[in-house]
Short mmCIF file of C-alpha atoms and ligand atoms in Angstrom, two decimals:
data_model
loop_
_atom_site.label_atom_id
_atom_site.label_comp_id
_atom_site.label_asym_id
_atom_site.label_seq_id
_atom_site.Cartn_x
_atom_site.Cartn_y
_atom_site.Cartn_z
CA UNK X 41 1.16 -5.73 8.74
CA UNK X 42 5.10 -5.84 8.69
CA UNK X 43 5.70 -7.35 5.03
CA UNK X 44 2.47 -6.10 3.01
CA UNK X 45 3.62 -4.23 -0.30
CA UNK X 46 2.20 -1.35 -1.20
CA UNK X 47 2.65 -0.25 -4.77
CA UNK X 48 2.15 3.01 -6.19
CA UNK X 49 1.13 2.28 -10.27
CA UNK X 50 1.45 6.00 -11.54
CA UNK X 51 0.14 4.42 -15.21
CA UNK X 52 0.95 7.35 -17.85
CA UNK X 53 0.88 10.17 -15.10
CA UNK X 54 3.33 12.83 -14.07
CA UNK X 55 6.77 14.54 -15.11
CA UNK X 56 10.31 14.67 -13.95
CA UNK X 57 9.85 17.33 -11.64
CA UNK X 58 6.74 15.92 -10.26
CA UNK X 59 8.72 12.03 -9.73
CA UNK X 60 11.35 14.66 -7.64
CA UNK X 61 9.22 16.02 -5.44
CA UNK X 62 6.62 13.38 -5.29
CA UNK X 63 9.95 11.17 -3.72
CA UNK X 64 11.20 13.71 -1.49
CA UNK X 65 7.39 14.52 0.00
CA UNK X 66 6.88 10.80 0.12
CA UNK X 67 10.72 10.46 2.55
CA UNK X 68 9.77 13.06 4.50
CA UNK X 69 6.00 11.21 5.88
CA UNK X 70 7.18 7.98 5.74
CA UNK X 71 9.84 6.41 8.12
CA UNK X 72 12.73 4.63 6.72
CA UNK X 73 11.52 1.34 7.63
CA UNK X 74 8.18 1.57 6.26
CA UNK X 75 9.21 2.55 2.82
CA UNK X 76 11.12 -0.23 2.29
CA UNK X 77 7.68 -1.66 1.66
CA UNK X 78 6.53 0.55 -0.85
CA UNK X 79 7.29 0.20 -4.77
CA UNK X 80 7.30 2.87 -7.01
CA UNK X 81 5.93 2.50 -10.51
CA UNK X 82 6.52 5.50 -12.64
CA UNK X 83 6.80 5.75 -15.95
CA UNK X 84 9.62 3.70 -17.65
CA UNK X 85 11.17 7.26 -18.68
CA UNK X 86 11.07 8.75 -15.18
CA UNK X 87 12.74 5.23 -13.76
CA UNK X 88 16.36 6.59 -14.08
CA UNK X 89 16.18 9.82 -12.31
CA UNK X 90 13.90 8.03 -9.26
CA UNK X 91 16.76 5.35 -8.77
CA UNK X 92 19.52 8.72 -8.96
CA UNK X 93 17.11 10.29 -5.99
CA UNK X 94 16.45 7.46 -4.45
CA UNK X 95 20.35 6.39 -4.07
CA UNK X 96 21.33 9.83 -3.53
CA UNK X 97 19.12 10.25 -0.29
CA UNK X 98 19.97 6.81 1.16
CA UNK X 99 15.95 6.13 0.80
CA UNK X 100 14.73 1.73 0.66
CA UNK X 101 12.20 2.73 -1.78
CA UNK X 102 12.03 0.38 -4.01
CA UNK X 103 11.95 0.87 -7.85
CA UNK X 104 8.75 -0.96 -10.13
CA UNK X 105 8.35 -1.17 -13.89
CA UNK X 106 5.00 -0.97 -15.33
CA UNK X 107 6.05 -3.32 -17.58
CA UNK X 108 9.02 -4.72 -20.19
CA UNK X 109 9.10 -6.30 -23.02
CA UNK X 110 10.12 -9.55 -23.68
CA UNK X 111 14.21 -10.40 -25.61
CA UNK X 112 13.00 -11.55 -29.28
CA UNK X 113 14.99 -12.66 -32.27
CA UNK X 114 14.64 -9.65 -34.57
CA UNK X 115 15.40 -6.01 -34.11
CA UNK X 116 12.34 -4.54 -31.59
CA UNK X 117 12.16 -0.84 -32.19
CA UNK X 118 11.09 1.16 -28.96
CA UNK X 119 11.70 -1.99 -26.74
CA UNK X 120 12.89 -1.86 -22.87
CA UNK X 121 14.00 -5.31 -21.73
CA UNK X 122 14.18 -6.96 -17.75
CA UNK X 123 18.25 -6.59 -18.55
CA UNK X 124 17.33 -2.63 -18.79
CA UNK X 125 14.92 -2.75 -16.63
CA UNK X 126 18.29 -3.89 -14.34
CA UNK X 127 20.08 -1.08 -15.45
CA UNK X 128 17.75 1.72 -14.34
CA UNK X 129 17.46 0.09 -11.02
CA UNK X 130 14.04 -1.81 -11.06
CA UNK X 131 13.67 -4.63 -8.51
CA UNK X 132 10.11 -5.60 -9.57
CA UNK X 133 8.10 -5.26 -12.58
CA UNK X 134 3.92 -5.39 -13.24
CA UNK X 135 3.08 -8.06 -15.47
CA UNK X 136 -0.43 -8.47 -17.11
CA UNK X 137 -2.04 -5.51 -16.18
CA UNK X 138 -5.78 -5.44 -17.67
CA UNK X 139 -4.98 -2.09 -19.51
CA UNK X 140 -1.81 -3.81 -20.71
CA UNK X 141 -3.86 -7.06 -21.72
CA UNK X 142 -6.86 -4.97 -23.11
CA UNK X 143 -5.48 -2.04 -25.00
CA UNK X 144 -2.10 -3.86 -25.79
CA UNK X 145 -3.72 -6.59 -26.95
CA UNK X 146 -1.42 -8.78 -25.02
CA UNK X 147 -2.18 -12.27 -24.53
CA UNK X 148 -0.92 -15.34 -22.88
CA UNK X 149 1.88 -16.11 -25.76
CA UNK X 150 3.50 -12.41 -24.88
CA UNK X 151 2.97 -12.72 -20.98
CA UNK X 152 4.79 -16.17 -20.92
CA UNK X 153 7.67 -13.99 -23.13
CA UNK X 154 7.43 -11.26 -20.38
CA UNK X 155 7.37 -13.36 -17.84
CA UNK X 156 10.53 -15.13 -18.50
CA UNK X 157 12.56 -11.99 -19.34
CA UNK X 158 11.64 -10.93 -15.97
CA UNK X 159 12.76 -14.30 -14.22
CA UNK X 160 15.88 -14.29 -15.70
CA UNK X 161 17.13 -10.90 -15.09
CA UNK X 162 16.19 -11.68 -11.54
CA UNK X 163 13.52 -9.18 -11.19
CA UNK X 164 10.47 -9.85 -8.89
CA UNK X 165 7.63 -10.06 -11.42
CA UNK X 166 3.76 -8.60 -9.73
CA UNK X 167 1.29 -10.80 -11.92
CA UNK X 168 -2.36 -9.05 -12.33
CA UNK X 169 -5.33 -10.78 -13.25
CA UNK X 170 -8.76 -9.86 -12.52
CA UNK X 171 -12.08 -10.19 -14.33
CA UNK X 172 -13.97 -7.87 -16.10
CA UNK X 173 -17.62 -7.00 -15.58
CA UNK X 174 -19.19 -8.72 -18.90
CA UNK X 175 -17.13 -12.26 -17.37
CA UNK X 176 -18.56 -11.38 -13.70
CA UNK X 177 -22.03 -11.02 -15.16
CA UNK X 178 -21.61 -14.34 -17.27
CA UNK X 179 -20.52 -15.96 -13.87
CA UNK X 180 -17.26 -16.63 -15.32
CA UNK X 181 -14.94 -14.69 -13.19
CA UNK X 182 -13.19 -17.74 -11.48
CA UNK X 183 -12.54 -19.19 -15.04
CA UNK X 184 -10.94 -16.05 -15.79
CA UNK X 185 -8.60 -16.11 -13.39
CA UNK X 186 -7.87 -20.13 -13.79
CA UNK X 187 -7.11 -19.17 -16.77
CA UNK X 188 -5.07 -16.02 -16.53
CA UNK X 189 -2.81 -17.83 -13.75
CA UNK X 190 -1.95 -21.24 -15.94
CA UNK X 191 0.49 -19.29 -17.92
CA UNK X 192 2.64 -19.26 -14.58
CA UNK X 193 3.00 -23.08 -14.40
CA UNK X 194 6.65 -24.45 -14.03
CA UNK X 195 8.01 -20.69 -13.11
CA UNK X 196 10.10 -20.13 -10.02
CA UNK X 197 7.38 -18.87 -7.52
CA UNK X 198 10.38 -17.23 -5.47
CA UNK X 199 9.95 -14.30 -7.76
CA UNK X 200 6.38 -14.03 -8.36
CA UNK X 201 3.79 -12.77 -6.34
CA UNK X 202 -0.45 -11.95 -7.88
CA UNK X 203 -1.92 -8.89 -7.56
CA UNK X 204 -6.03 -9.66 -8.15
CA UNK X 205 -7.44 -5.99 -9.90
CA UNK X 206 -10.91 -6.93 -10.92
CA UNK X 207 -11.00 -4.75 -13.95
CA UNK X 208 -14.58 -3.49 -13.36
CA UNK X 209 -13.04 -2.03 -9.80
CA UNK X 210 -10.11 0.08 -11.51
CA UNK X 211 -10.68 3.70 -11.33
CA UNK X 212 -13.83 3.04 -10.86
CA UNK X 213 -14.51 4.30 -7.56
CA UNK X 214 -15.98 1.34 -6.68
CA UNK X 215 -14.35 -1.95 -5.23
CA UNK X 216 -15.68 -5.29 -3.78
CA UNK X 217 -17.36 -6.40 -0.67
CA UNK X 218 -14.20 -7.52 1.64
CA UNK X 219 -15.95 -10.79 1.32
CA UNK X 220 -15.69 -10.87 -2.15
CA UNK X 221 -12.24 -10.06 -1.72
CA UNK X 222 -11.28 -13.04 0.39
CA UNK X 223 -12.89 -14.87 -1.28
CA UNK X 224 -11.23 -14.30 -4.87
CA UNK X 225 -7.85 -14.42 -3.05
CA UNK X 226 -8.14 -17.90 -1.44
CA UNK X 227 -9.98 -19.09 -4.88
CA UNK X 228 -6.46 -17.71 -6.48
CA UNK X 229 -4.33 -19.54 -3.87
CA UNK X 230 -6.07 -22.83 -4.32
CA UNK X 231 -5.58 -22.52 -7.60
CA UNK X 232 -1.95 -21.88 -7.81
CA UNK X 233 -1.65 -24.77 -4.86
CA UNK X 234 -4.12 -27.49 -6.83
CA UNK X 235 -2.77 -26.96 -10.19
CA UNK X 236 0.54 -25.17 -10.45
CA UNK X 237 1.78 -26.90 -7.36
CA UNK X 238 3.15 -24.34 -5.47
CA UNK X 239 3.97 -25.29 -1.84
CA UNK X 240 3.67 -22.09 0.25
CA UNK X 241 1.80 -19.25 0.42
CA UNK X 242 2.43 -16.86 -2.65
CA UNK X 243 1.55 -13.31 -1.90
CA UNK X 244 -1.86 -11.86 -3.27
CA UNK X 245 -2.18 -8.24 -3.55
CA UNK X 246 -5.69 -6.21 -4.06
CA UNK X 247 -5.58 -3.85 -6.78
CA UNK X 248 -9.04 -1.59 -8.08
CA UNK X 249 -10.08 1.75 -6.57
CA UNK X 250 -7.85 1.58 -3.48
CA UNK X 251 -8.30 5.02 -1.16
CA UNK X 252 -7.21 6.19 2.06
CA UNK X 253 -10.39 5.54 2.96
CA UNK X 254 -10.65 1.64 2.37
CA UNK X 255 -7.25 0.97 1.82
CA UNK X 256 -6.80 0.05 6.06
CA UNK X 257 -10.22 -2.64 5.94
CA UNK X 258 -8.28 -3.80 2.76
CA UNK X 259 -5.15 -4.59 4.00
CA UNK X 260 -6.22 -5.96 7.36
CA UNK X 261 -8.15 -9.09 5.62
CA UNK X 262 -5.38 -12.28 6.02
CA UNK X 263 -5.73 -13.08 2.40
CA UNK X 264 -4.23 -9.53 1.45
CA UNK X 265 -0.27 -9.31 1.39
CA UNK X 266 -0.58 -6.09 -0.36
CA UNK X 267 -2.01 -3.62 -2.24
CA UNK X 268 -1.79 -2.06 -5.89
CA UNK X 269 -2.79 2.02 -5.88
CA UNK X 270 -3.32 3.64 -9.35
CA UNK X 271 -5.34 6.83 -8.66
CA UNK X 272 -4.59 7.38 -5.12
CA UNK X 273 -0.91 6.83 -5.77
CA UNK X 274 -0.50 10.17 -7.47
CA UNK X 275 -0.47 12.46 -4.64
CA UNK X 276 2.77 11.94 -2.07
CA UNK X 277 0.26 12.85 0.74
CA UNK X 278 -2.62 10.44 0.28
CA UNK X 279 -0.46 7.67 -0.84
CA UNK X 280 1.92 8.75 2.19
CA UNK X 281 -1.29 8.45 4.48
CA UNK X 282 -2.11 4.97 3.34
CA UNK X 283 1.37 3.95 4.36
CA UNK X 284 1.31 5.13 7.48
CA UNK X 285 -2.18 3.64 8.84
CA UNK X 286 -1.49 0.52 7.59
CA UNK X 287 2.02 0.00 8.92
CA UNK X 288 0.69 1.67 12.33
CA UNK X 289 -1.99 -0.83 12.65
CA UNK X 290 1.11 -3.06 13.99
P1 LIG N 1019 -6.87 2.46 -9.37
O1 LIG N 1019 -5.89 1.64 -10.33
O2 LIG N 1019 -6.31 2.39 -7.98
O3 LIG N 1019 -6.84 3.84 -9.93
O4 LIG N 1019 -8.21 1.81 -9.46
C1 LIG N 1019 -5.30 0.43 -9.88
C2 LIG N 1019 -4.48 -0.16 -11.00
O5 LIG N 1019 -4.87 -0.07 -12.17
O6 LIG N 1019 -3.42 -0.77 -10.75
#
């Protein structure tokens, strides 16, 4: 499992101190090799002094936003954009994250704006989708995610990859069958195959109550490139230990 990604999503969680030590803790388990497939997603406001540690300990962790906002044509107080995003050292950024979509309100119109910020600063954009419970009940999941993925038609697929978080899985403590899983993903990659016409492969990550106790029979399924931690991220250790068995299952 040489190239899966594992990101850790920290959402609105720790401090400076705790970034510091959470990054040295993480070096120290984790060979050099094997971080290089790991993205960090702290806090926007934590970002600069991970890249400082991260540069100043010759570490290939690599550096995620949890999001950015889109350039606009009027003045947008509070606003960090993918040129920033640059600036502090971020090589990939989350795009359309549920609690981003939900709670933020934000819809297609502003995830097409995101989107293309991201693209043209060059910065590797992680697309979530997922469906929630009311749409699973309804039967509507796959609709969902039809849905959620057109906005990504005539993008450069070089810089995308999808990470599937069924909303109804996130810190939840509960996650689907590994079926259900596979299944979702190679719905997702038809999809983006049929209808946005991509010609490879793009990478599909799991995302929803990941542990260090699923996180191996997760990552070994062939429709899984990666995976997307929120809860489990938190603690060097655990996340650490995820690392580790997966990349020793080589
Ligand atoms: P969780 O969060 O691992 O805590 O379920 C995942 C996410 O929201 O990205």
């Amino acid at each position: 499992m040489n190239n899966l990604k594992i990101i850790a999503n920290w959402k609105m969680n720790g401090s400076k101190e705790e970034v510091e030590s959470w990054i040295n803790n993480f070096s120290n388990y984790v060979e050099s090799k094997d971080q290089s497939q790991c993205i960090l997603c702290p806090p926007s406001c934590y970002l600069n002094s991970a890249k400082e540690i991260i540069a100043n300990n010759n570490l290939t962790l690599n550096l995620g936003s949890q999001d950015l906002d889109s350039d606009q044509d009027y003045p947008s107080t509070g606003g960090i954009n993918g040129k920033m995003l640059k600036d502090l050292g971020c090589d990939y950024v989350l795009i359309g994250h549920s609690e981003r979509r939900i709670h933020f309100k934000e819809d297609e119109n502003i995830l097409s704006m995101k989107l293309s910020s991201a693209i043209q600063n060059n910065i590797k954009v992680i697309y979530c989708v997922g469906e929630t419970q009311e749409e699973r009940d309804k039967g509507l999941a796959i609709e969902t995610l039809k849905k959620q993925l057109r906005v990504l038609k005539d993008l450069p697929f070089n810089l995308i990859s999808i990470a599937y978080e069924p909303v109804w899985s996130i810190g939840k403590g509960v996650t689907p069958s590994l079926n259900s899983i596979d299944d979702m993903h190679q719905i997702i990659q038809d999809e983006l195959k049929s209808n946005l016409n991509t010609e490879e492969n793009i990478k599909i990550s799991y995302g929803g109550s990941v542990t260090k106790d699923n996180a191996v029979s997760i990552a070994l399924l062939n429709s899984v490139d990666g995976l997307l931690i929120g809860g489990a991220s938190l603690n060097a250790e655990s996340f650490s230990e995820i690392v580790n068995n997966i990349t020793r299952q080589n």
